[in-house]
Short mmCIF file of C-alpha atoms in Angstrom, two decimals:
data_model
loop_
_atom_site.label_atom_id
_atom_site.label_comp_id
_atom_site.label_asym_id
_atom_site.label_seq_id
_atom_site.Cartn_x
_atom_site.Cartn_y
_atom_site.Cartn_z
CA MET A 167 94.41 -4.53 -10.67
CA LEU A 168 91.15 -2.58 -10.40
CA THR A 169 89.79 -4.32 -13.52
CA PHE A 170 90.74 -7.72 -12.07
CA ILE A 171 88.63 -6.90 -9.01
CA THR A 172 85.64 -5.28 -10.70
CA SER A 173 85.32 -7.79 -13.57
CA ASN A 174 85.78 -10.82 -11.31
CA LEU A 175 82.89 -13.27 -11.71
CA LEU A 176 82.94 -14.12 -8.01
CA TRP A 177 80.49 -11.24 -7.50
CA THR A 178 77.94 -12.73 -9.90
CA GLN A 179 78.59 -16.43 -10.54
CA GLY A 180 80.07 -17.18 -7.12
CA PHE A 181 78.13 -14.78 -4.91
CA TYR A 182 76.83 -17.41 -2.48
CA ILE A 183 80.27 -19.00 -2.21
CA ALA A 184 81.77 -15.60 -1.35
CA ALA A 185 79.03 -14.84 1.17
CA VAL A 186 79.49 -18.14 3.03
CA LEU A 187 83.27 -17.78 3.11
CA ILE A 188 83.07 -14.19 4.39
CA VAL A 189 80.71 -15.26 7.17
CA CYS A 190 83.03 -18.16 8.09
CA THR A 191 86.01 -15.80 8.08
CA VAL A 192 84.27 -13.40 10.49
CA LEU A 193 83.16 -16.24 12.77
CA GLY A 194 86.65 -17.69 12.70
CA TYR A 195 88.15 -14.36 13.74
CA PHE A 196 85.98 -14.20 16.85
CA LEU A 197 85.47 -17.88 17.69
CA PHE A 198 88.00 -20.24 16.11
CA ARG A 199 91.17 -18.97 14.45
CA PRO A 200 91.87 -22.09 12.32
CA LEU A 201 88.48 -21.53 10.63
CA LEU A 202 89.59 -17.97 9.85
CA TYR A 203 92.72 -19.14 8.03
CA VAL A 204 90.94 -21.90 6.09
CA SER A 205 88.05 -19.62 5.06
CA LEU A 206 90.41 -16.82 4.05
CA GLY A 207 92.49 -19.23 1.97
CA LEU A 208 89.39 -20.59 0.22
CA PHE A 209 88.14 -17.06 -0.44
CA LEU A 210 91.43 -16.07 -2.07
CA PHE A 211 91.36 -19.24 -4.20
CA SER A 212 87.75 -18.55 -5.24
CA PHE A 213 88.68 -14.98 -6.15
CA TYR A 214 91.48 -16.35 -8.32
CA PHE A 215 89.24 -19.07 -9.84
CA PHE A 216 86.49 -16.65 -10.90
CA ARG A 217 88.88 -14.32 -12.75
CA ASN A 218 87.50 -13.00 -16.02
CA PRO A 219 90.29 -11.93 -18.40
CA GLU A 220 89.78 -9.99 -21.62
CA ARG A 221 91.32 -11.81 -24.58
CA GLU A 222 91.34 -11.66 -28.36
CA CYS A 223 92.62 -13.84 -31.18
CA LEU A 224 94.45 -11.61 -33.65
CA GLU A 225 94.46 -14.29 -36.36
CA ALA A 226 90.67 -14.59 -36.14
CA LYS A 227 90.38 -10.85 -36.67
CA ARG A 228 92.40 -11.13 -39.88
CA ASP A 229 90.96 -14.43 -41.13
CA ALA A 230 87.24 -15.30 -40.83
CA SER A 231 87.99 -19.00 -41.43
CA VAL A 232 89.76 -19.30 -38.06
CA LEU A 233 88.12 -21.20 -35.18
CA ILE A 234 89.15 -20.16 -31.66
CA CYS A 235 89.70 -22.48 -28.68
CA PRO A 236 86.67 -22.11 -26.38
CA SER A 237 88.54 -22.69 -23.12
CA ASP A 238 91.83 -22.86 -21.29
CA GLY A 239 93.30 -26.28 -20.60
CA VAL A 240 95.10 -29.26 -22.10
CA VAL A 241 93.90 -31.13 -25.19
CA VAL A 242 93.31 -34.66 -23.89
CA ASP A 243 91.65 -36.26 -26.91
CA VAL A 244 91.25 -35.73 -30.67
CA GLN A 245 88.95 -38.00 -32.68
CA PHE A 246 88.11 -38.25 -36.39
CA ASP A 247 85.40 -40.28 -38.13
CA LYS A 248 84.99 -39.81 -41.89
CA ASP A 249 81.44 -41.18 -41.67
CA ASN A 250 80.32 -38.40 -39.29
CA LYS A 251 79.51 -40.85 -36.49
CA LEU A 252 80.63 -38.47 -33.76
CA GLU A 253 77.07 -37.35 -33.04
CA GLY A 254 76.71 -36.25 -36.65
CA TYR A 255 80.16 -34.64 -36.86
CA ALA A 256 83.50 -35.88 -38.17
CA GLN A 257 85.86 -34.47 -35.54
CA LYS A 258 85.95 -33.96 -31.79
CA VAL A 259 88.52 -32.12 -29.70
CA SER A 260 88.40 -32.46 -25.91
CA ILE A 261 90.01 -29.90 -23.57
CA PHE A 262 90.45 -30.65 -19.86
CA LEU A 263 90.40 -27.70 -17.45
CA SER A 264 92.10 -28.01 -14.06
CA PRO A 265 90.83 -25.96 -11.08
CA ILE A 266 93.59 -23.38 -11.68
CA ASP A 267 92.59 -22.68 -15.30
CA VAL A 268 90.33 -19.81 -16.32
CA HIS A 269 86.85 -21.35 -16.55
CA VAL A 270 85.15 -18.78 -18.76
CA ASN A 271 84.12 -20.19 -22.16
CA TRP A 272 84.40 -18.41 -25.54
CA THR A 273 82.54 -19.01 -28.82
CA PRO A 274 84.90 -20.55 -31.43
CA MET A 275 83.28 -18.74 -34.37
CA ALA A 276 80.77 -16.07 -35.26
CA GLY A 277 77.20 -17.15 -35.93
CA THR A 278 73.79 -17.74 -34.43
CA ILE A 279 73.04 -19.96 -31.44
CA GLN A 280 70.96 -22.52 -33.32
CA ASP A 281 70.25 -24.77 -30.36
CA ILE A 282 70.98 -25.23 -26.64
CA ILE A 283 70.70 -28.73 -25.14
CA TYR A 284 71.17 -29.34 -21.42
CA LYS A 285 71.36 -32.86 -20.01
CA THR A 286 71.70 -34.03 -16.43
CA GLY A 287 74.19 -36.77 -15.64
CA THR A 288 76.95 -38.06 -13.42
CA PHE A 289 80.01 -36.22 -12.10
CA SER A 290 82.87 -38.57 -12.98
CA MET A 291 86.42 -37.32 -13.62
CA ALA A 292 86.20 -34.85 -16.52
CA PHE A 293 89.39 -36.08 -18.24
CA LEU A 294 87.87 -39.54 -18.80
CA PRO A 295 86.44 -40.16 -22.31
CA LYS A 296 83.11 -41.39 -20.90
CA SER A 297 82.48 -38.03 -19.21
CA SER A 298 81.45 -36.58 -22.59
CA GLU A 299 78.59 -39.07 -22.74
CA PHE A 300 77.52 -39.59 -19.12
CA ASN A 301 78.37 -36.42 -17.20
CA GLU A 302 76.08 -33.43 -16.77
CA ARG A 303 76.58 -31.22 -19.81
CA ASN A 304 75.34 -28.28 -21.83
CA ASP A 305 75.62 -28.12 -25.62
CA ILE A 306 75.37 -25.07 -27.84
CA VAL A 307 75.16 -25.39 -31.63
CA ILE A 308 76.51 -22.40 -33.57
CA ALA A 309 75.62 -21.89 -37.24
CA ASP A 310 77.35 -19.35 -39.47
CA GLU A 311 75.88 -17.45 -42.42
CA GLN A 312 76.75 -20.28 -44.82
CA GLY A 313 74.94 -22.84 -42.64
CA LYS A 314 78.10 -24.52 -41.35
CA THR A 315 77.67 -25.68 -37.75
CA ILE A 316 79.80 -26.70 -34.81
CA LEU A 317 78.81 -27.98 -31.37
CA VAL A 318 80.51 -26.83 -28.16
CA ARG A 319 79.87 -28.95 -25.06
CA GLN A 320 80.43 -27.80 -21.46
CA ILE A 321 80.95 -30.86 -19.24
CA ALA A 322 80.82 -30.87 -15.44
CA GLY A 323 83.51 -32.82 -13.58
CA THR A 324 83.93 -34.35 -10.14
CA VAL A 325 84.34 -30.99 -8.42
CA ALA A 326 82.39 -28.85 -10.91
CA ARG A 327 78.72 -28.87 -10.03
CA ARG A 328 77.32 -25.98 -12.02
CA ILE A 329 77.40 -25.11 -15.71
CA CYS A 330 76.60 -21.51 -16.62
CA CYS A 331 75.38 -20.52 -20.10
CA TRP A 332 74.72 -16.83 -20.70
CA VAL A 333 73.35 -16.91 -24.25
CA PRO A 334 69.80 -17.75 -25.38
CA LYS A 335 68.80 -19.70 -28.45
CA GLY A 336 68.65 -17.44 -31.50
CA GLN A 337 71.27 -14.93 -30.33
CA SER A 338 73.92 -13.82 -32.80
CA VAL A 339 77.44 -13.94 -31.39
CA PRO A 340 80.86 -12.85 -32.68
CA ALA A 341 83.90 -15.13 -32.60
CA GLY A 342 85.54 -15.09 -29.17
CA TYR A 343 82.38 -14.07 -27.31
CA LYS A 344 82.14 -15.06 -23.63
CA TYR A 345 79.08 -17.28 -23.48
CA GLY A 346 79.42 -19.16 -20.18
CA MET A 347 81.61 -20.85 -17.60
CA ILE A 348 81.95 -24.10 -15.64
CA ARG A 349 82.71 -24.02 -11.95
CA PHE A 350 85.95 -25.76 -10.91
CA GLY A 351 87.49 -28.79 -12.71
CA SER A 352 85.72 -29.57 -15.98
CA ARG A 353 85.98 -30.30 -19.70
CA VAL A 354 84.95 -28.74 -23.01
CA ASP A 355 84.38 -30.74 -26.20
CA ILE A 356 84.16 -29.21 -29.67
CA LEU A 357 82.50 -31.23 -32.45
CA MET A 358 83.18 -30.11 -36.01
CA PRO A 359 82.73 -31.19 -39.64
CA ALA A 360 85.58 -32.69 -41.67
CA GLU A 361 86.02 -29.33 -43.44
CA VAL A 362 87.88 -27.99 -40.40
CA ILE A 363 91.67 -28.38 -40.50
CA LEU A 364 92.80 -28.67 -36.88
CA ALA A 365 95.71 -26.64 -35.52
CA VAL A 366 95.93 -28.38 -32.11
CA GLY A 367 96.97 -31.83 -30.94
CA VAL A 368 96.83 -34.10 -27.90
CA GLY A 369 98.94 -32.84 -25.01
CA GLN A 370 98.92 -29.22 -26.17
CA ARG A 371 98.04 -26.47 -23.69
CA VAL A 372 95.63 -23.96 -25.18
CA VAL A 373 94.34 -20.54 -24.12
CA GLY A 374 90.62 -19.88 -24.41
CA GLY A 375 89.62 -16.97 -26.60
CA GLN A 376 93.14 -16.74 -28.01
CA THR A 377 94.64 -20.01 -29.35
CA VAL A 378 93.71 -21.03 -32.90
CA LEU A 379 91.72 -24.28 -32.80
CA GLY A 380 91.61 -24.78 -36.57
CA ARG A 381 90.47 -23.32 -39.89
CA TRP A 382 87.64 -23.99 -42.30
CA GLN A 383 88.91 -25.27 -45.64
#
């Protein structure tokens, strides 16, 4: 329980949210009791939302070819194009995160952050296919020692209004490294070459930092 409290990202990534809710709770106690109950409920939800669990993928520890799912959620779309027309990649897996999912993001494989590309955009529903193209998003490109690359895209949704990325360009990261988070409902896309054999399908619930996404051939 102590770890859940001390490692909670509310203190860093949601500090201003916590501060406002605490002030509203105090004011509600003295001035307007309904405000107290609403603020307290929102604070407890925020504390739950910003949880920061420690996870590991045992298969990735045994097999360097394993790719790890970068987020919690449900796989809502899987695409394949043999001509690499998915922004230069052959495959794309899309994972939708509801507000009750853990919103920390993990690196699918070990490598170097080759590029970081942030783009502003709209805030349409994150489960819609067009959100990958038009919504606010942040891409990181990871390259391994053999030069193989994947792209992981954090996509803001209707409620999510902030994307956090904690790694700089050029940093080396291990597989399953916490590199960022998206506040509230959102989506994560993973773009990969054809050499990856997927282990997930549409409708499957996955656990970030733990579920096997696929394997390099």
